[in-house]
mmCIF file of C-alpha atoms in Angstrom:
data_model
loop_
_atom_site.group_PDB
_atom_site.id
_atom_site.type_symbol
_atom_site.label_atom_id
_atom_site.label_comp_id
_atom_site.label_asym_id
_atom_site.label_seq_id
_atom_site.Cartn_x
_atom_site.Cartn_y
_atom_site.Cartn_z
ATOM 1 C CA UNK A 1 12.420 15.512 41.875
ATOM 2 C CA UNK A 2 9.551 17.420 40.285
ATOM 3 C CA UNK A 3 6.698 15.296 38.950
ATOM 4 C CA UNK A 4 6.747 15.182 35.138
ATOM 5 C CA UNK A 5 3.485 15.848 33.299
ATOM 6 C CA UNK A 6 3.318 14.775 29.650
ATOM 7 C CA UNK A 7 2.791 17.639 27.184
ATOM 8 C CA UNK A 8 -0.535 16.242 25.955
ATOM 9 C CA UNK A 9 -1.964 16.752 29.466
ATOM 10 C CA UNK A 10 0.045 19.818 30.441
ATOM 11 C CA UNK A 11 -1.021 21.787 27.353
ATOM 12 C CA UNK A 12 -4.554 20.394 26.930
ATOM 13 C CA UNK A 13 -6.683 23.328 25.644
ATOM 14 C CA UNK A 14 -9.062 24.903 28.161
ATOM 15 C CA UNK A 15 -10.961 27.157 25.749
ATOM 16 C CA UNK A 16 -12.182 26.720 22.156
ATOM 17 C CA UNK A 17 -9.681 29.285 20.813
ATOM 18 C CA UNK A 18 -6.790 27.034 21.901
ATOM 19 C CA UNK A 19 -8.061 23.957 20.010
ATOM 20 C CA UNK A 20 -5.811 23.254 17.008
ATOM 21 C CA UNK A 21 -7.084 22.483 13.511
ATOM 22 C CA UNK A 22 -10.831 22.200 14.247
ATOM 23 C CA UNK A 23 -11.935 25.828 13.773
ATOM 24 C CA UNK A 24 -15.119 24.964 11.857
ATOM 25 C CA UNK A 25 -16.380 22.753 14.688
ATOM 26 C CA UNK A 26 -15.344 25.048 17.559
ATOM 27 C CA UNK A 27 -16.947 28.073 15.845
ATOM 28 C CA UNK A 28 -20.169 26.114 15.269
ATOM 29 C CA UNK A 29 -20.317 24.995 18.913
ATOM 30 C CA UNK A 30 -19.533 28.487 20.239
ATOM 31 C CA UNK A 31 -22.258 30.047 18.061
ATOM 32 C CA UNK A 32 -24.749 27.318 19.034
ATOM 33 C CA UNK A 33 -24.168 28.079 22.733
ATOM 34 C CA UNK A 34 -24.525 31.840 22.274
ATOM 35 C CA UNK A 35 -27.702 31.548 20.176
ATOM 36 C CA UNK A 36 -29.131 28.779 22.401
ATOM 37 C CA UNK A 37 -29.390 26.357 19.451
ATOM 38 C CA UNK A 38 -27.412 23.486 20.957
ATOM 39 C CA UNK A 39 -28.822 19.976 20.513
ATOM 40 C CA UNK A 40 -29.256 17.796 23.588
ATOM 41 C CA UNK A 41 -27.342 14.891 22.027
ATOM 42 C CA UNK A 42 -24.096 15.402 20.129
ATOM 43 C CA UNK A 43 -21.733 12.883 18.576
ATOM 44 C CA UNK A 44 -18.054 13.758 18.132
ATOM 45 C CA UNK A 45 -16.386 11.380 15.693
ATOM 46 C CA UNK A 46 -12.959 11.266 14.064
ATOM 47 C CA UNK A 47 -9.442 9.769 14.333
ATOM 48 C CA UNK A 48 -7.614 9.476 17.650
ATOM 49 C CA UNK A 49 -5.810 12.460 19.147
ATOM 50 C CA UNK A 50 -7.609 15.229 17.221
ATOM 51 C CA UNK A 51 -9.482 16.890 20.114
ATOM 52 C CA UNK A 52 -12.823 15.085 20.540
ATOM 53 C CA UNK A 53 -12.687 14.616 24.326
ATOM 54 C CA UNK A 54 -11.004 18.010 24.784
ATOM 55 C CA UNK A 55 -13.804 19.774 22.869
ATOM 56 C CA UNK A 56 -16.414 17.785 24.816
ATOM 57 C CA UNK A 57 -14.944 18.995 28.143
ATOM 58 C CA UNK A 58 -14.669 22.612 26.973
ATOM 59 C CA UNK A 59 -18.247 22.492 25.657
ATOM 60 C CA UNK A 60 -19.525 20.993 28.905
ATOM 61 C CA UNK A 61 -17.967 23.882 30.864
ATOM 62 C CA UNK A 62 -19.035 26.602 28.390
ATOM 63 C CA UNK A 63 -22.698 25.510 28.399
ATOM 64 C CA UNK A 64 -23.081 26.306 32.098
ATOM 65 C CA UNK A 65 -20.869 29.405 31.973
ATOM 66 C CA UNK A 66 -23.074 30.918 29.258
ATOM 67 C CA UNK A 67 -26.291 30.140 31.123
ATOM 68 C CA UNK A 68 -25.027 31.490 34.485
ATOM 69 C CA UNK A 69 -24.259 35.219 34.186
ATOM 70 C CA UNK A 70 -23.614 35.792 37.891
ATOM 71 C CA UNK A 71 -21.016 33.033 38.248
ATOM 72 C CA UNK A 72 -17.303 33.689 37.698
ATOM 73 C CA UNK A 73 -15.746 32.518 34.420
ATOM 74 C CA UNK A 74 -13.196 30.570 36.478
ATOM 75 C CA UNK A 75 -15.981 28.281 37.709
ATOM 76 C CA UNK A 76 -15.439 24.900 36.022
ATOM 77 C CA UNK A 77 -18.801 23.305 37.015
ATOM 78 C CA UNK A 78 -16.983 20.047 37.791
ATOM 79 C CA UNK A 79 -20.038 18.701 39.677
ATOM 80 C CA UNK A 80 -22.186 19.177 36.568
ATOM 81 C CA UNK A 81 -19.932 17.180 34.248
ATOM 82 C CA UNK A 82 -19.980 13.379 34.262
ATOM 83 C CA UNK A 83 -17.539 11.328 32.195
ATOM 84 C CA UNK A 84 -18.219 7.701 31.395
ATOM 85 C CA UNK A 85 -15.754 5.385 29.672
ATOM 86 C CA UNK A 86 -17.949 3.114 27.546
ATOM 87 C CA UNK A 87 -15.065 0.677 27.025
ATOM 88 C CA UNK A 88 -15.249 -0.432 30.673
ATOM 89 C CA UNK A 89 -18.883 0.527 31.424
ATOM 90 C CA UNK A 90 -20.635 -1.103 28.482
ATOM 91 C CA UNK A 91 -23.403 -3.151 30.068
ATOM 92 C CA UNK A 92 -27.152 -2.522 30.396
ATOM 93 C CA UNK A 93 -26.725 -1.999 34.168
ATOM 94 C CA UNK A 94 -24.200 0.804 33.563
ATOM 95 C CA UNK A 95 -26.614 2.585 31.214
ATOM 96 C CA UNK A 96 -29.486 2.020 33.663
ATOM 97 C CA UNK A 97 -27.434 3.696 36.421
ATOM 98 C CA UNK A 98 -26.768 6.570 34.027
ATOM 99 C CA UNK A 99 -30.463 7.053 33.172
ATOM 100 C CA UNK A 100 -31.310 7.054 36.904
ATOM 101 C CA UNK A 101 -28.744 9.843 37.464
ATOM 102 C CA UNK A 102 -30.063 11.853 34.515
ATOM 103 C CA UNK A 103 -33.441 12.391 36.208
ATOM 104 C CA UNK A 104 -31.865 14.364 39.082
ATOM 105 C CA UNK A 105 -31.543 18.110 38.248
ATOM 106 C CA UNK A 106 -28.216 19.945 38.829
ATOM 107 C CA UNK A 107 -27.534 21.669 42.171
ATOM 108 C CA UNK A 108 -25.571 24.538 40.553
ATOM 109 C CA UNK A 109 -25.722 25.779 36.974
ATOM 110 C CA UNK A 110 -28.458 25.004 34.493
ATOM 111 C CA UNK A 111 -27.262 21.781 32.829
ATOM 112 C CA UNK A 112 -25.807 18.390 33.666
ATOM 113 C CA UNK A 113 -23.501 17.249 30.867
ATOM 114 C CA UNK A 114 -22.716 13.581 30.267
ATOM 115 C CA UNK A 115 -19.610 12.776 28.202
ATOM 116 C CA UNK A 116 -19.558 9.155 27.020
ATOM 117 C CA UNK A 117 -16.157 8.315 25.526
ATOM 118 C CA UNK A 118 -15.563 5.379 23.128
ATOM 119 C CA UNK A 119 -19.345 5.030 22.820
ATOM 120 C CA UNK A 120 -19.005 2.407 20.044
ATOM 121 C CA UNK A 121 -17.898 -0.055 22.761
ATOM 122 C CA UNK A 122 -21.406 -0.205 24.269
ATOM 123 C CA UNK A 123 -23.132 -3.562 23.819
ATOM 124 C CA UNK A 124 -26.203 -3.905 21.590
ATOM 125 C CA UNK A 125 -28.437 -4.201 24.654
ATOM 126 C CA UNK A 126 -26.852 -1.136 26.254
ATOM 127 C CA UNK A 127 -27.466 0.885 23.067
ATOM 128 C CA UNK A 128 -31.120 -0.179 23.095
ATOM 129 C CA UNK A 129 -31.474 0.731 26.788
ATOM 130 C CA UNK A 130 -29.999 4.162 26.027
ATOM 131 C CA UNK A 131 -32.316 4.968 23.094
ATOM 132 C CA UNK A 132 -35.304 6.379 24.980
ATOM 133 C CA UNK A 133 -33.210 8.597 27.252
ATOM 134 C CA UNK A 134 -31.262 9.906 24.273
ATOM 135 C CA UNK A 135 -34.423 10.646 22.302
ATOM 136 C CA UNK A 136 -36.289 12.461 25.099
ATOM 137 C CA UNK A 137 -33.758 13.610 27.708
ATOM 138 C CA UNK A 138 -34.802 15.924 30.590
ATOM 139 C CA UNK A 139 -34.400 19.654 29.804
ATOM 140 C CA UNK A 140 -31.366 19.893 32.107
ATOM 141 C CA UNK A 141 -29.408 16.991 30.466
ATOM 142 C CA UNK A 142 -27.016 17.167 27.520
ATOM 143 C CA UNK A 143 -25.205 14.127 26.128
ATOM 144 C CA UNK A 144 -21.869 14.318 24.286
ATOM 145 C CA UNK A 145 -20.816 11.019 22.745
ATOM 146 C CA UNK A 146 -17.268 10.550 21.408
ATOM 147 C CA UNK A 147 -16.000 7.761 19.169
ATOM 148 C CA UNK A 148 -13.254 6.842 16.707
ATOM 149 C CA UNK A 149 -15.484 4.271 14.962
ATOM 150 C CA UNK A 150 -18.810 5.793 13.953
ATOM 151 C CA UNK A 151 -19.701 2.830 11.731
ATOM 152 C CA UNK A 152 -20.043 0.616 14.834
ATOM 153 C CA UNK A 153 -22.804 2.787 16.307
ATOM 154 C CA UNK A 154 -26.340 1.640 15.478
ATOM 155 C CA UNK A 155 -28.302 3.908 13.080
ATOM 156 C CA UNK A 156 -31.057 4.569 15.638
ATOM 157 C CA UNK A 157 -28.460 6.236 17.918
ATOM 158 C CA UNK A 158 -26.898 8.206 15.041
ATOM 159 C CA UNK A 159 -30.288 9.563 13.960
ATOM 160 C CA UNK A 160 -30.848 11.028 17.442
ATOM 161 C CA UNK A 161 -27.520 12.921 17.526
ATOM 162 C CA UNK A 162 -26.109 16.038 15.947
ATOM 163 C CA UNK A 163 -22.899 14.698 14.359
ATOM 164 C CA UNK A 164 -19.575 16.577 14.266
ATOM 165 C CA UNK A 165 -16.833 14.996 12.137
ATOM 166 C CA UNK A 166 -13.361 15.909 13.417
ATOM 167 C CA UNK A 167 -10.661 15.913 10.735
ATOM 168 C CA UNK A 168 -7.008 14.959 10.883
ATOM 169 C CA UNK A 169 -4.906 17.967 11.844
ATOM 170 C CA UNK A 170 -2.679 19.378 9.093
ATOM 171 C CA UNK A 171 1.112 19.025 9.244
ATOM 172 C CA UNK A 172 1.631 22.814 9.276
ATOM 173 C CA UNK A 173 -0.888 23.274 12.147
ATOM 174 C CA UNK A 174 0.858 20.605 14.232
ATOM 175 C CA UNK A 175 4.299 22.045 13.449
ATOM 176 C CA UNK A 176 3.236 25.580 14.466
ATOM 177 C CA UNK A 177 1.768 24.249 17.721
ATOM 178 C CA UNK A 178 4.990 22.319 18.468
ATOM 179 C CA UNK A 179 6.982 25.537 17.886
ATOM 180 C CA UNK A 180 4.804 27.188 20.534
ATOM 181 C CA UNK A 181 5.296 24.310 23.003
ATOM 182 C CA UNK A 182 9.072 24.224 22.364
ATOM 183 C CA UNK A 183 9.289 27.939 23.139
ATOM 184 C CA UNK A 184 7.401 27.499 26.424
ATOM 185 C CA UNK A 185 9.610 24.533 27.378
ATOM 186 C CA UNK A 186 12.840 26.455 26.481
ATOM 187 C CA UNK A 187 13.736 23.906 23.803
ATOM 188 C CA UNK A 188 15.719 25.031 20.746
ATOM 189 C CA UNK A 189 14.030 23.161 17.904
ATOM 190 C CA UNK A 190 14.913 23.082 14.193
ATOM 191 C CA UNK A 191 11.993 23.744 11.859
ATOM 192 C CA UNK A 192 12.787 20.542 9.935
ATOM 193 C CA UNK A 193 12.901 18.516 13.167
ATOM 194 C CA UNK A 194 9.402 19.628 14.182
ATOM 195 C CA UNK A 195 8.191 19.014 10.642
ATOM 196 C CA UNK A 196 9.329 15.374 10.784
ATOM 197 C CA UNK A 197 7.522 14.935 14.128
ATOM 198 C CA UNK A 198 4.360 16.481 12.648
ATOM 199 C CA UNK A 199 4.515 14.137 9.648
ATOM 200 C CA UNK A 200 5.129 11.089 11.844
ATOM 201 C CA UNK A 201 2.075 11.958 13.977
ATOM 202 C CA UNK A 202 -0.221 11.344 10.967
ATOM 203 C CA UNK A 203 -2.748 14.046 11.852
ATOM 204 C CA UNK A 204 -2.978 13.285 15.598
ATOM 205 C CA UNK A 205 -1.797 16.136 17.836
ATOM 206 C CA UNK A 206 -1.640 13.887 20.904
ATOM 207 C CA UNK A 207 0.760 11.563 19.065
ATOM 208 C CA UNK A 208 2.860 14.560 18.009
ATOM 209 C CA UNK A 209 3.168 15.746 21.616
ATOM 210 C CA UNK A 210 4.095 12.219 22.790
ATOM 211 C CA UNK A 211 6.813 12.021 20.112
ATOM 212 C CA UNK A 212 8.012 15.516 21.076
ATOM 213 C CA UNK A 213 8.366 14.453 24.742
ATOM 214 C CA UNK A 214 10.270 11.328 23.732
ATOM 215 C CA UNK A 215 12.700 13.140 21.447
ATOM 216 C CA UNK A 216 13.329 15.900 24.026
ATOM 217 C CA UNK A 217 14.155 13.174 26.581
ATOM 218 C CA UNK A 218 16.631 11.749 24.047
ATOM 219 C CA UNK A 219 18.321 14.931 22.829
ATOM 220 C CA UNK A 220 17.780 17.466 25.617
ATOM 221 C CA UNK A 221 17.029 21.143 24.995
ATOM 222 C CA UNK A 222 18.498 21.174 21.474
ATOM 223 C CA UNK A 223 16.205 19.416 19.011
ATOM 224 C CA UNK A 224 17.911 18.814 15.660
ATOM 225 C CA UNK A 225 16.730 17.028 12.528
ATOM 226 C CA UNK A 226 19.446 14.406 12.995
ATOM 227 C CA UNK A 227 18.344 13.678 16.581
ATOM 228 C CA UNK A 228 14.710 13.286 15.498
ATOM 229 C CA UNK A 229 15.465 10.957 12.567
ATOM 230 C CA UNK A 230 17.764 8.849 14.771
ATOM 231 C CA UNK A 231 15.240 8.566 17.603
ATOM 232 C CA UNK A 232 12.216 7.909 15.372
ATOM 233 C CA UNK A 233 14.171 5.481 13.170
ATOM 234 C CA UNK A 234 13.268 7.273 9.930
ATOM 235 C CA UNK A 235 15.519 7.822 6.937
ATOM 236 C CA UNK A 236 16.788 11.366 6.717
ATOM 237 C CA UNK A 237 16.079 13.471 3.613
ATOM 238 C CA UNK A 238 19.829 13.621 2.938
ATOM 239 C CA UNK A 239 19.925 9.882 2.133
ATOM 240 C CA UNK A 240 17.375 10.353 -0.645
ATOM 241 C CA UNK A 241 19.043 13.533 -1.936
ATOM 242 C CA UNK A 242 22.392 11.733 -2.156
ATOM 243 C CA UNK A 243 20.984 8.640 -3.905
ATOM 244 C CA UNK A 244 18.943 10.777 -6.344
ATOM 245 C CA UNK A 245 22.111 12.667 -7.314
ATOM 246 C CA UNK A 246 23.806 9.305 -7.996
ATOM 247 C CA UNK A 247 20.790 8.131 -10.038
ATOM 248 C CA UNK A 248 20.869 11.275 -12.194
ATOM 249 C CA UNK A 249 24.633 10.766 -12.736
ATOM 250 C CA UNK A 250 24.100 7.039 -13.605
ATOM 251 C CA UNK A 251 26.577 6.030 -10.895
ATOM 252 C CA UNK A 252 25.293 2.478 -10.356
ATOM 253 C CA UNK A 253 28.224 1.122 -8.209
ATOM 254 C CA UNK A 254 27.893 3.994 -5.702
ATOM 255 C CA UNK A 255 24.087 3.602 -5.631
ATOM 256 C CA UNK A 256 24.396 -0.066 -4.647
ATOM 257 C CA UNK A 257 26.963 0.821 -1.940
ATOM 258 C CA UNK A 258 24.666 3.555 -0.555
ATOM 259 C CA UNK A 259 21.670 1.184 -0.546
ATOM 260 C CA UNK A 260 23.755 -1.413 1.291
ATOM 261 C CA UNK A 261 24.653 1.170 3.960
ATOM 262 C CA UNK A 262 20.918 1.902 4.412
ATOM 263 C CA UNK A 263 20.266 -1.815 5.000
ATOM 264 C CA UNK A 264 23.263 -2.018 7.383
ATOM 265 C CA UNK A 265 21.648 0.706 9.517
ATOM 266 C CA UNK A 266 18.667 -1.614 10.040
ATOM 267 C CA UNK A 267 16.210 -0.058 7.602
ATOM 268 C CA UNK A 268 13.849 -2.223 5.590
ATOM 269 C CA UNK A 269 14.144 -2.221 1.777
ATOM 270 C CA UNK A 270 10.374 -1.665 1.476
ATOM 271 C CA UNK A 271 10.581 1.396 3.704
ATOM 272 C CA UNK A 272 13.451 2.701 1.570
ATOM 273 C CA UNK A 273 11.784 2.260 -1.839
ATOM 274 C CA UNK A 274 8.447 3.737 -0.737
ATOM 275 C CA UNK A 275 10.374 6.702 0.715
ATOM 276 C CA UNK A 276 12.297 7.086 -2.550
ATOM 277 C CA UNK A 277 9.016 7.134 -4.520
ATOM 278 C CA UNK A 278 7.740 9.879 -2.204
ATOM 279 C CA UNK A 279 11.010 11.769 -2.698
ATOM 280 C CA UNK A 280 10.578 11.657 -6.500
ATOM 281 C CA UNK A 281 6.996 12.877 -6.087
ATOM 282 C CA UNK A 282 8.214 15.806 -3.964
ATOM 283 C CA UNK A 283 10.812 16.664 -6.619
ATOM 284 C CA UNK A 284 8.082 16.570 -9.257
ATOM 285 C CA UNK A 285 5.860 19.076 -7.424
ATOM 286 C CA UNK A 286 8.941 21.253 -6.795
ATOM 287 C CA UNK A 287 9.482 21.718 -10.537
ATOM 288 C CA UNK A 288 6.449 24.005 -10.979
ATOM 289 C CA UNK A 289 5.793 27.152 -8.957
ATOM 290 C CA UNK A 290 2.060 26.374 -8.952
ATOM 291 C CA UNK A 291 2.557 23.028 -7.165
ATOM 292 C CA UNK A 292 5.361 23.973 -4.731
ATOM 293 C CA UNK A 293 2.750 24.503 -1.990
ATOM 294 C CA UNK A 294 2.026 20.737 -2.165
ATOM 295 C CA UNK A 295 5.529 20.156 -0.778
ATOM 296 C CA UNK A 296 5.101 19.281 2.906
ATOM 297 C CA UNK A 297 8.637 19.691 4.265
ATOM 298 C CA UNK A 298 10.537 22.127 6.491
ATOM 299 C CA UNK A 299 12.129 25.337 5.178
ATOM 300 C CA UNK A 300 15.691 23.960 4.909
ATOM 301 C CA UNK A 301 14.599 20.787 3.138
ATOM 302 C CA UNK A 302 12.385 22.840 0.801
ATOM 303 C CA UNK A 303 15.440 24.731 -0.501
ATOM 304 C CA UNK A 304 17.190 21.412 -1.166
ATOM 305 C CA UNK A 305 14.171 20.070 -3.052
ATOM 306 C CA UNK A 306 13.940 23.178 -5.222
ATOM 307 C CA UNK A 307 17.671 22.924 -6.008
ATOM 308 C CA UNK A 308 17.603 19.214 -6.896
ATOM 309 C CA UNK A 309 14.374 19.607 -8.908
ATOM 310 C CA UNK A 310 16.315 21.816 -11.348
ATOM 311 C CA UNK A 311 18.759 18.940 -12.004
ATOM 312 C CA UNK A 312 16.098 16.263 -12.531
ATOM 313 C CA UNK A 313 14.381 16.046 -15.887
ATOM 314 C CA UNK A 314 10.561 15.734 -15.903
ATOM 315 C CA UNK A 315 10.615 12.526 -17.968
ATOM 316 C CA UNK A 316 13.200 11.048 -15.601
ATOM 317 C CA UNK A 317 11.011 11.788 -12.557
ATOM 318 C CA UNK A 318 7.840 10.354 -14.104
ATOM 319 C CA UNK A 319 9.612 7.135 -15.124
ATOM 320 C CA UNK A 320 11.413 6.915 -11.745
ATOM 321 C CA UNK A 321 8.106 7.265 -9.831
ATOM 322 C CA UNK A 322 6.569 4.551 -12.015
ATOM 323 C CA UNK A 323 9.478 2.128 -11.434
ATOM 324 C CA UNK A 324 9.668 2.821 -7.668
ATOM 325 C CA UNK A 325 5.908 2.375 -7.319
ATOM 326 C CA UNK A 326 6.033 -0.888 -9.286
ATOM 327 C CA UNK A 327 8.773 -2.151 -6.939
ATOM 328 C CA UNK A 328 6.690 -1.100 -3.921
ATOM 329 C CA UNK A 329 3.740 -3.178 -5.193
ATOM 330 C CA UNK A 330 5.879 -6.256 -5.973
ATOM 331 C CA UNK A 331 8.012 -6.130 -2.814
ATOM 332 C CA UNK A 332 5.976 -8.387 -0.494
ATOM 333 C CA UNK A 333 5.553 -11.119 -3.117
ATOM 334 C CA UNK A 334 9.227 -11.169 -4.112
ATOM 335 C CA UNK A 335 11.435 -14.104 -3.093
ATOM 336 C CA UNK A 336 14.574 -11.955 -3.310
ATOM 337 C CA UNK A 337 13.510 -8.530 -2.058
ATOM 338 C CA UNK A 338 16.985 -7.012 -1.951
ATOM 339 C CA UNK A 339 17.617 -7.914 -5.587
ATOM 340 C CA UNK A 340 14.230 -6.438 -6.559
ATOM 341 C CA UNK A 341 15.150 -3.051 -5.032
ATOM 342 C CA UNK A 342 18.675 -3.146 -6.516
ATOM 343 C CA UNK A 343 17.292 -3.974 -9.966
ATOM 344 C CA UNK A 344 14.805 -1.086 -9.659
ATOM 345 C CA UNK A 345 17.620 1.313 -8.699
ATOM 346 C CA UNK A 346 19.682 0.158 -11.690
ATOM 347 C CA UNK A 347 16.706 0.653 -14.016
ATOM 348 C CA UNK A 348 16.136 4.166 -12.656
ATOM 349 C CA UNK A 349 19.846 4.985 -12.994
ATOM 350 C CA UNK A 350 19.759 3.849 -16.637
ATOM 351 C CA UNK A 351 16.808 6.093 -17.616
ATOM 352 C CA UNK A 352 19.189 8.883 -18.648
ATOM 353 C CA UNK A 353 21.734 6.615 -20.361
ATOM 354 C CA UNK A 354 21.937 6.859 -24.150
ATOM 355 C CA UNK A 355 19.764 4.442 -26.116
ATOM 356 C CA UNK A 356 22.432 1.727 -26.490
ATOM 357 C CA UNK A 357 23.104 1.497 -22.753
ATOM 358 C CA UNK A 358 19.522 1.609 -21.498
ATOM 359 C CA UNK A 359 18.277 -1.468 -19.666
#
């Protein structure tokens, strides 16, 4: 049996051009290397899974490749790159060992690069012990610090570093990258299925790749929207489309039956009502050509939104969003949460009744 390698490791970028969604940072770093304007202490900060450690490793390799013209580009300078996990090496002694190593010049290449991951985990004493080395490092040493929690790093460390803020990766960027991975893995994937994975990842490409691996294990080489929603335990768009049609038609009995079936499938009422509010918002932006680009859904779902948006009146959508949002805010404090959601659905369904029948 062949050893399985998770996609996040298998497809980890090896050059700056392959890094997804951080073009501003990768271009800045590439230009800094070429023009020899790279600081000796850099801090990479941002959410998890957006490419901080990956960029640190690529940068560490590129620094020596650029300064060594005679050496092959395949040379990875592994002996010049030192990675330290600050979560498990957070004491003064660990930093003292590091500063002792820093004094020794590299045997090959021009620079020794030290990548310190989760640097916010260092103790106060360790930070203080690190200050002098960080302020005046030897000419051959470059430090790359990576963290998800910049606010925990003391200001004296921050002031000595050139700071790069990594952003969350956009849904469309993640989806396009997943399309590329699916093609390489010979997986037939629906556009809507990959879009749901990208949304669920919440801006973290590593999370998206982990979800992709999990769903492929579940459904095999054919990745459908239904398989993804079932595996990730999310409500499919179709549920909201169906209920919205019933709301527009004022069909209260059928709405209550449909909501009951959602609960029977194990979904939480809070999850349902917040999803319904988001659905109304998406219908609202679908009504105007200028705001359609704000609709973050797959191509098939987009057509459905545009179609249903024609049925829904603007006043209905604004009132429905207001009622759904009010229910969302009251949900946790309610003693009878099911009744609260049902009452909200009945109020929304009665928006388009005539004046005498309105609740």
